[in-house]
Each structure stands twice: as C-alpha cells, then as structure tokens.
Short mmCIF file of C-alpha atoms in Angstrom, two decimals:
data_model
loop_
_atom_site.label_atom_id
_atom_site.label_comp_id
_atom_site.label_asym_id
_atom_site.label_seq_id
_atom_site.Cartn_x
_atom_site.Cartn_y
_atom_site.Cartn_z
CA UNK A 272 73.84 -15.15 38.34
CA UNK A 273 73.81 -13.04 36.39
CA UNK A 274 74.39 -15.31 33.12
CA UNK A 275 71.31 -17.20 34.18
CA UNK A 276 69.46 -13.95 34.04
CA UNK A 277 70.24 -13.21 30.78
CA UNK A 278 70.01 -16.42 29.53
CA UNK A 279 66.64 -16.35 30.89
CA UNK A 280 65.24 -14.26 28.10
CA UNK A 281 66.90 -15.87 24.88
CA UNK A 282 64.46 -19.70 26.87
CA UNK A 283 61.43 -18.07 26.06
CA UNK A 284 59.47 -19.58 23.26
CA UNK A 285 56.73 -18.48 20.50
CA UNK A 286 52.83 -18.71 21.48
CA UNK A 287 50.92 -21.16 19.99
CA UNK A 288 51.23 -21.23 15.48
CA UNK A 289 47.54 -21.83 15.24
CA UNK A 290 46.17 -19.41 17.12
CA UNK A 291 47.61 -16.77 14.90
CA UNK A 292 46.05 -17.81 11.41
CA UNK A 293 42.74 -19.71 12.98
CA UNK A 294 39.72 -18.26 14.23
CA UNK A 295 38.61 -18.61 18.04
CA UNK A 296 37.37 -22.90 17.64
CA UNK A 297 36.02 -25.10 20.14
CA UNK A 298 39.12 -25.91 23.72
CA UNK A 299 40.29 -29.42 21.91
CA UNK A 300 40.39 -32.78 23.58
CA UNK A 301 44.24 -33.71 24.86
CA UNK A 302 44.80 -36.52 22.26
CA UNK A 303 44.24 -33.96 20.11
CA UNK A 304 46.09 -30.65 20.84
CA UNK A 305 49.19 -30.17 19.36
CA UNK A 306 52.46 -30.86 21.95
CA UNK A 307 54.24 -28.07 23.17
CA UNK A 308 57.36 -29.91 23.04
CA UNK A 309 57.19 -29.48 19.21
CA UNK A 310 57.58 -25.81 19.36
CA UNK A 311 61.91 -25.91 20.71
CA UNK A 312 64.15 -25.09 18.00
CA UNK A 313 67.31 -27.62 18.64
CA UNK A 314 70.44 -25.35 19.15
CA UNK A 315 72.48 -24.13 15.51
CA UNK A 316 76.09 -23.21 15.52
CA UNK A 317 75.66 -19.42 14.85
CA UNK A 318 75.69 -18.30 10.85
CA UNK A 319 78.71 -16.48 10.39
CA UNK A 320 78.07 -12.06 10.36
CA UNK A 321 78.16 -11.21 7.18
CA UNK A 322 80.87 -8.16 6.48
CA UNK A 323 79.40 -5.16 7.81
CA UNK A 324 78.33 -2.43 4.70
CA UNK A 325 79.91 1.05 5.45
CA UNK A 326 76.26 2.83 5.20
CA UNK A 327 75.25 1.24 8.54
CA UNK A 328 78.03 2.45 10.62
CA UNK A 329 76.82 5.31 12.09
CA UNK A 330 72.95 6.22 10.66
CA UNK A 331 72.17 8.85 11.57
CA UNK A 332 67.80 9.97 10.97
CA UNK A 333 67.83 13.36 12.77
CA UNK A 334 70.00 15.71 12.53
CA UNK A 335 69.74 19.57 13.54
CA UNK A 336 68.90 20.91 16.89
CA UNK A 337 67.67 18.21 18.88
CA UNK A 338 63.53 18.23 19.76
CA UNK A 339 61.36 16.17 21.12
CA UNK A 340 59.95 13.34 19.23
CA UNK A 341 57.72 11.67 22.26
CA UNK A 342 56.44 11.56 25.10
CA UNK A 343 55.55 8.33 27.82
CA UNK A 344 54.05 9.17 30.41
CA UNK A 345 56.15 12.41 30.46
CA UNK A 346 59.16 10.47 30.33
CA UNK A 347 60.39 12.14 26.90
CA UNK A 348 61.96 11.05 23.73
CA UNK A 349 64.38 12.95 21.53
CA UNK A 350 65.78 12.67 18.42
CA UNK A 351 69.10 12.14 19.96
CA UNK A 352 67.89 9.09 21.83
CA UNK A 353 66.57 7.28 18.74
CA UNK A 354 69.59 8.51 16.64
CA UNK A 355 72.16 7.00 19.03
CA UNK A 356 69.81 3.94 19.03
CA UNK A 357 69.47 3.12 15.59
CA UNK A 358 72.85 2.62 15.64
CA UNK A 359 73.36 0.73 18.42
CA UNK A 360 70.29 -1.37 16.44
CA UNK A 361 72.72 -1.58 13.41
CA UNK A 362 75.79 -2.48 14.99
CA UNK A 363 74.49 -5.02 17.61
CA UNK A 364 72.64 -6.93 14.29
CA UNK A 365 74.33 -5.71 10.94
CA UNK A 366 70.90 -5.06 9.58
CA UNK A 367 72.22 -2.32 6.91
CA UNK A 368 70.63 1.41 7.56
CA UNK A 369 68.99 2.21 4.08
CA UNK A 370 66.69 2.83 1.55
CA UNK A 371 64.39 -0.63 1.72
CA UNK A 372 65.06 -0.97 5.44
CA UNK A 373 65.03 3.15 7.28
CA UNK A 374 61.63 3.44 7.66
CA UNK A 375 61.69 0.31 9.19
CA UNK A 376 64.24 0.13 11.40
CA UNK A 377 63.45 4.23 12.69
CA UNK A 378 59.28 2.86 13.32
CA UNK A 379 60.92 0.09 15.20
CA UNK A 380 63.31 1.81 17.80
CA UNK A 381 60.85 3.95 18.20
CA UNK A 382 58.40 1.00 19.32
CA UNK A 383 61.33 -0.45 21.41
CA UNK A 384 61.91 2.99 23.28
CA UNK A 385 58.71 3.44 24.54
CA UNK A 386 58.94 0.41 25.56
CA UNK A 387 61.78 0.85 27.97
CA UNK A 388 60.40 3.73 28.79
CA UNK A 389 57.46 2.18 30.30
CA UNK A 390 59.50 -0.99 31.27
CA UNK A 391 61.93 1.58 33.20
CA UNK A 392 58.74 3.50 34.61
CA UNK A 393 56.98 -0.59 36.36
CA UNK A 394 60.10 -1.14 37.53
CA UNK A 395 60.20 2.01 39.80
CA UNK A 396 56.98 1.34 41.01
CA UNK A 397 57.93 -2.32 41.85
CA UNK A 398 61.09 -0.12 43.70
CA UNK A 399 63.32 -2.40 41.86
CA UNK A 400 66.84 -0.82 41.09
CA UNK A 401 69.77 -2.07 39.23
CA UNK A 402 72.54 -0.82 40.95
CA UNK A 403 76.37 -0.19 38.37
CA UNK A 404 78.23 -3.30 39.39
CA UNK A 405 75.10 -5.27 38.44
CA UNK A 406 74.96 -3.50 34.21
CA UNK A 407 79.21 -3.75 35.35
CA UNK A 408 78.95 -7.98 35.25
CA UNK A 409 76.76 -7.51 32.49
CA UNK A 410 78.79 -5.78 30.02
CA UNK A 411 81.11 -8.45 31.28
CA UNK A 412 78.76 -10.96 30.17
CA UNK A 413 77.74 -9.11 27.07
CA UNK A 414 82.21 -8.77 25.63
CA UNK A 415 82.37 -12.97 27.05
CA UNK A 416 79.70 -13.48 24.97
CA UNK A 417 81.09 -11.43 22.73
CA UNK A 418 84.74 -12.74 22.61
CA UNK A 419 86.01 -8.88 22.91
CA UNK A 420 86.95 -7.38 26.09
CA UNK A 421 85.25 -4.11 27.77
CA UNK A 422 87.92 -1.81 25.69
CA UNK A 423 87.18 -2.52 22.56
CA UNK A 424 83.38 -3.11 23.23
CA UNK A 425 84.05 0.67 24.23
CA UNK A 426 86.49 1.33 20.94
CA UNK A 427 83.13 -0.34 18.63
CA UNK A 428 80.31 2.19 20.12
CA UNK A 429 82.48 5.35 19.85
CA UNK A 430 83.83 4.14 15.94
CA UNK A 431 79.39 3.63 15.16
CA UNK A 432 78.04 6.96 17.21
CA UNK A 433 77.12 5.12 20.16
CA UNK A 434 77.47 6.53 23.86
CA UNK A 435 78.49 3.80 25.78
CA UNK A 436 75.99 5.43 28.53
CA UNK A 437 72.84 4.54 26.56
CA UNK A 438 74.50 1.39 26.10
CA UNK A 439 74.05 0.59 29.95
CA UNK A 440 71.40 2.63 29.73
CA UNK A 441 68.88 -0.97 27.55
CA UNK A 442 71.56 -3.06 29.77
CA UNK A 443 69.93 -1.76 33.13
CA UNK A 444 66.51 -1.55 31.58
CA UNK A 445 67.21 -5.50 30.46
CA UNK A 446 67.48 -5.99 33.58
CA UNK A 447 64.91 -4.47 35.76
CA UNK A 448 62.36 -5.80 33.00
CA UNK A 449 64.31 -9.14 33.91
CA UNK A 450 63.34 -8.98 37.70
CA UNK A 451 59.96 -8.01 36.95
CA UNK A 452 58.91 -11.00 35.50
CA UNK A 453 60.37 -13.00 38.28
CA UNK A 454 58.36 -11.64 40.67
CA UNK A 455 55.65 -11.65 38.57
CA UNK A 456 56.02 -15.50 38.13
CA UNK A 457 57.15 -16.21 41.53
CA UNK A 458 54.14 -17.74 42.82
CA UNK A 459 54.25 -20.50 39.60
CA UNK A 460 55.06 -23.20 39.70
CA UNK A 461 54.83 -26.52 37.16
CA UNK A 462 53.45 -29.14 39.16
CA UNK A 463 54.91 -32.63 37.34
CA UNK A 464 51.07 -33.01 35.97
CA UNK A 465 51.69 -30.45 33.84
CA UNK A 466 54.82 -32.51 32.82
CA UNK A 467 53.62 -36.13 32.59
CA UNK A 468 50.89 -34.40 30.10
CA UNK A 469 53.30 -32.12 28.17
CA UNK A 470 55.34 -36.00 27.80
CA UNK A 471 52.27 -38.01 26.37
CA UNK A 472 51.10 -35.34 24.62
CA UNK A 473 54.66 -35.28 22.59
CA UNK A 474 54.75 -39.08 21.82
CA UNK A 475 51.07 -38.98 20.50
CA UNK A 476 52.33 -35.98 18.30
CA UNK A 477 55.57 -38.12 16.78
CA UNK A 478 53.40 -39.84 14.86
CA UNK A 479 52.26 -36.67 11.87
CA UNK A 480 54.58 -35.06 9.55
CA UNK A 481 55.24 -31.44 10.88
CA UNK A 482 57.83 -28.34 9.57
CA UNK A 483 60.05 -26.28 11.87
CA UNK A 484 59.54 -23.04 10.90
CA UNK A 485 59.73 -19.69 11.46
CA UNK A 486 57.67 -16.60 9.60
CA UNK A 487 57.28 -12.16 8.78
CA UNK A 488 55.25 -10.58 8.89
CA UNK A 489 53.94 -7.36 7.48
CA UNK A 490 51.43 -5.75 7.24
CA UNK A 491 50.25 -5.00 3.21
CA UNK A 492 50.07 -0.86 4.03
CA UNK A 493 54.05 -1.23 4.74
CA UNK A 494 54.93 -3.72 2.57
CA UNK A 495 56.56 -1.25 0.05
CA UNK A 496 59.70 -3.20 -0.46
CA UNK A 497 58.64 -6.74 0.44
CA UNK A 498 60.42 -8.19 -2.46
CA UNK A 499 63.61 -6.72 -1.56
CA UNK A 500 63.46 -7.80 1.95
CA UNK A 501 63.24 -11.18 0.58
CA UNK A 502 66.49 -11.02 -0.88
CA UNK A 503 67.78 -9.89 1.91
CA UNK A 504 66.88 -12.99 3.84
CA UNK A 505 67.62 -15.28 1.06
CA UNK A 506 71.00 -13.60 1.02
CA UNK A 507 71.98 -13.15 4.70
CA UNK A 508 71.25 -16.33 7.21
CA UNK A 509 70.08 -14.12 9.89
CA UNK A 510 66.12 -14.60 9.79
CA UNK A 511 65.93 -14.54 13.46
CA UNK A 512 67.34 -10.96 13.60
CA UNK A 513 65.25 -9.73 10.65
CA UNK A 514 61.88 -11.08 12.72
CA UNK A 515 62.84 -10.17 15.44
CA UNK A 516 63.49 -6.20 14.76
CA UNK A 517 60.42 -6.16 11.55
CA UNK A 518 57.34 -8.54 11.95
CA UNK A 519 54.70 -7.95 13.44
CA UNK A 520 53.37 -11.55 14.55
CA UNK A 521 53.28 -11.90 18.37
CA UNK A 522 56.23 -15.00 16.95
CA UNK A 523 58.42 -11.84 16.54
CA UNK A 524 59.48 -11.86 20.06
CA UNK A 525 61.54 -15.15 19.80
CA UNK A 526 63.06 -14.67 16.34
CA UNK A 527 59.97 -15.05 13.78
CA UNK A 528 60.35 -18.49 15.30
CA UNK A 529 56.73 -21.14 14.70
CA UNK A 530 58.43 -24.00 16.20
CA UNK A 531 57.36 -27.55 14.90
CA UNK A 532 53.35 -26.93 12.96
CA UNK A 533 51.83 -30.12 12.12
CA UNK A 534 50.21 -30.46 8.44
CA UNK A 535 46.96 -29.43 8.14
CA UNK A 536 47.37 -27.15 11.11
CA UNK A 537 47.85 -23.91 9.22
CA UNK A 538 45.73 -22.71 6.31
CA UNK A 539 45.67 -24.38 3.11
CA UNK A 540 47.19 -21.34 1.61
CA UNK A 541 50.10 -20.55 2.79
CA UNK A 542 50.72 -24.75 3.70
CA UNK A 543 50.85 -25.08 0.06
CA UNK A 544 53.54 -22.88 -0.26
CA UNK A 545 55.58 -24.51 2.12
CA UNK A 546 55.55 -28.11 1.13
CA UNK A 547 57.40 -26.53 -2.02
CA UNK A 548 60.41 -25.56 0.36
CA UNK A 549 63.19 -27.56 1.13
CA UNK A 550 64.85 -27.72 4.39
CA UNK A 551 66.93 -23.88 5.02
CA UNK A 552 64.94 -22.28 1.97
CA UNK A 553 62.81 -19.18 2.64
CA UNK A 554 59.52 -19.02 0.46
CA UNK A 555 58.17 -16.10 -1.51
CA UNK A 556 55.69 -12.98 0.03
CA UNK A 557 51.87 -14.93 0.75
CA UNK A 558 49.17 -12.74 0.33
CA UNK A 559 46.65 -13.88 3.24
CA UNK A 560 44.25 -11.79 5.45
CA UNK A 561 45.63 -8.95 3.93
CA UNK A 562 48.81 -9.24 5.71
CA UNK A 563 52.65 -10.68 3.31
CA UNK A 564 54.07 -13.92 5.47
CA UNK A 565 57.45 -15.00 4.63
CA UNK A 566 58.59 -18.21 5.26
CA UNK A 567 61.02 -20.87 6.23
CA UNK A 568 61.41 -23.75 7.61
CA UNK A 569 64.23 -24.37 9.44
CA UNK A 570 63.54 -28.72 9.03
CA UNK A 571 61.26 -30.34 8.22
CA UNK A 572 59.91 -34.02 10.43
CA UNK A 573 58.19 -37.49 8.54
CA UNK A 574 57.16 -39.86 11.08
CA UNK A 575 58.06 -42.65 8.55
CA UNK A 576 61.28 -42.46 8.16
CA UNK A 577 62.52 -39.39 10.74
CA UNK A 578 63.60 -40.17 14.61
CA UNK A 579 63.37 -37.64 17.66
CA UNK A 580 63.88 -38.07 21.19
CA UNK A 581 60.89 -37.37 23.99
CA UNK A 582 63.09 -34.43 25.91
CA UNK A 583 64.01 -35.13 29.47
CA UNK A 584 61.59 -34.80 32.57
CA UNK A 585 63.77 -31.01 33.07
CA UNK A 586 64.07 -29.94 29.84
CA UNK A 587 60.18 -30.34 29.66
CA UNK A 588 59.69 -28.62 32.99
CA UNK A 589 62.33 -25.62 32.30
CA UNK A 590 60.26 -25.93 28.68
CA UNK A 591 56.26 -24.57 30.42
CA UNK A 592 58.42 -22.43 33.46
CA UNK A 593 60.08 -20.30 30.07
CA UNK A 594 56.58 -20.09 28.42
CA UNK A 595 54.90 -19.57 31.72
CA UNK A 596 56.79 -16.43 32.56
CA UNK A 597 57.05 -14.99 28.63
CA UNK A 598 53.78 -15.38 28.23
CA UNK A 599 53.37 -12.90 31.60
CA UNK A 600 56.02 -10.74 30.44
CA UNK A 601 53.87 -9.98 27.04
CA UNK A 602 50.60 -9.76 28.68
CA UNK A 603 52.13 -6.96 31.17
CA UNK A 604 53.78 -5.52 28.69
CA UNK A 605 49.86 -4.76 26.42
CA UNK A 606 48.50 -3.67 30.26
CA UNK A 607 51.01 -1.47 30.46
CA UNK A 608 51.26 0.26 26.81
CA UNK A 609 47.00 0.20 26.59
CA UNK A 610 47.22 2.61 30.26
CA UNK A 611 50.16 4.57 29.16
CA UNK A 612 49.92 7.51 27.83
CA UNK A 613 51.75 8.25 25.07
CA UNK A 614 51.81 11.62 22.50
CA UNK A 615 54.39 11.41 19.14
CA UNK A 616 55.57 14.56 18.21
CA UNK A 617 56.46 14.02 14.71
#
C-alpha cells in the first residue's frame, strides 16, 4: 500500500502548455482540443548521476546562533531548519551549491519549508495522523528504491550534516499531504464517456506534428546567472530536477514537463527556436513576456514517418484520475498559501 501511495506523487501530469502562453480565449470545440494523452512522457531509463562535488556536501547558508527566519500561521522556521533542508536538497538532487545556484536553492528550500508547514497544519485540521510505523515503511521504500540499507542511509545523512529526524519529518509531511489529497478527491470518478472522449481526441491529434518538451521559466529579475544555468543543463542530464526546483512555471511540479505540444500551439517566437533543436538538445534562454524560457526537446513526432500506439482504457483512466488529483492538490495548496499569515523575518 505504501508503495502505491508514494508512487502516486510521480504519476501526476502538468497543465496544458497552451494555457501558459496564450491569452484567455473562447472554449475549444472537441475536435480542436489537444489530446491529454500526448502529455504523458514514455518511461525512460534513469540518467546517470554525476559525481558529487565536494562543495555540496555540507552547505551552511546560515552560520552563528539559531535565529527565526519566518513564521507560518505562528509556526516558526529557523536557520537550523533551512540549513538541514538545504543539505538534504543538495544530497537528494545532486545540484551543486555554489555562487550561481545558492540563492535559487535557498529560496526554493524556504518556499518548500513554508509549504511543509501549511501541509502539516492542514493535515492536523483534517485529523490526519501518520504513525511511526507508516514513516518506518516509507523509509524502507525510499531505501529500496535507491538501492541502499537503512544504516547506509543514516550514514549518508550524517556525512551530509542532515538530521535523520528532519528526514523523517519530511516523509511524514509527504504522506499526510497525500492523505489530504485522497480525501479531497474521494468522490471524483472517471467515467467511460470521459475515457472515450480522450481516446477519440488522441486519435485525431496523431495527425499533427508535435514536440515533447520540458521547460524552465525564470523571471528576468532573477536571471543573473541564466547563462551558467543553461551550461549546467547541457552538462547534467537531469533537466527535470533543475526544473522542479528552480522553474517558476506551473509545470515545475512535474519536473518542467509540458508533454506533447502540437506545432503551432506555442507563440511563434518560442516555436521558432524549438524547431532548430534536435531530440535531447537544450535551447538558449529565450526572453518572452518578461521571463526567460529554456526548453529541452525530449522527442519529436512526425505523423508522416512516426507511429504511436493508443493507450489502453485503463491507462487513460489512471492518467485522467492523476490529472484530477494534481489539479486538486495545486488549487488547494494555493488556497492555503493565500489564507496563511506568513511573516519573513529576514
């Protein structure tokens, strides 16, 4: 059961790419809509992890005595909380903590920690309690999926300066939030007409050229080191990790994945640069509407030469259910942020 719960986080897909770039328009008739099935990325072998640089092992953004950095509805976040979580971030992602990335990492970790507080508070309001046995099981699944023992995990955390208790706290938060989302979507079921409509749209959509894209979006005001970030992306195959942590687009929650984007769907300025790329290539930063966009072309689809099998009814049902869960999680999280009293001390 615990494996299914943890796996659910990985099976949720990003929003429609068109909504991120186009102004509000009239509702599209069924024959014009892009297939949701083309948003699913086929499974690929995990990329090789680069050797861990020495300077990411024990980053310490805040030195000296422990201070309060923020309050979230009265719950405090301290310098010690952020130091441990920055180290955990670097250990689990392998993203280097250096002059180019440290501000992005600190800001991302602070936002994650604020969200962690909000998720725990919402779980408490919903009377959701995660027991020690469930957390132990989650630790076991984490170790199994990453190919090491519990003792090896504890040693890795110790070597990186990360509290094992904080690692368990983060797992507890993830499990509690999954339970919140499950309760919130309990009454939503995928109907057979929805499945048939998705399959019909997918079949029509296969007649058009498309790109399978991932993106990173950085506001121009935060883009001081955008060129160095692009170089990192071309040397490090884990584009989705950088997207999940640094991108300011809604697709960040899915590792930057836009999925299959039909030719003509994106603004011309962006598509012009994308067409120049081969599969696997990363674009230069493209300035559009005040943000820098970096794209990676995962795959191209040409209906004249390529074929793609239609998914099964069960695969479509699972995908549509995951999309509903993701949409609920994002909207509910946004509501919690808007209602929260968040005070940043420095």
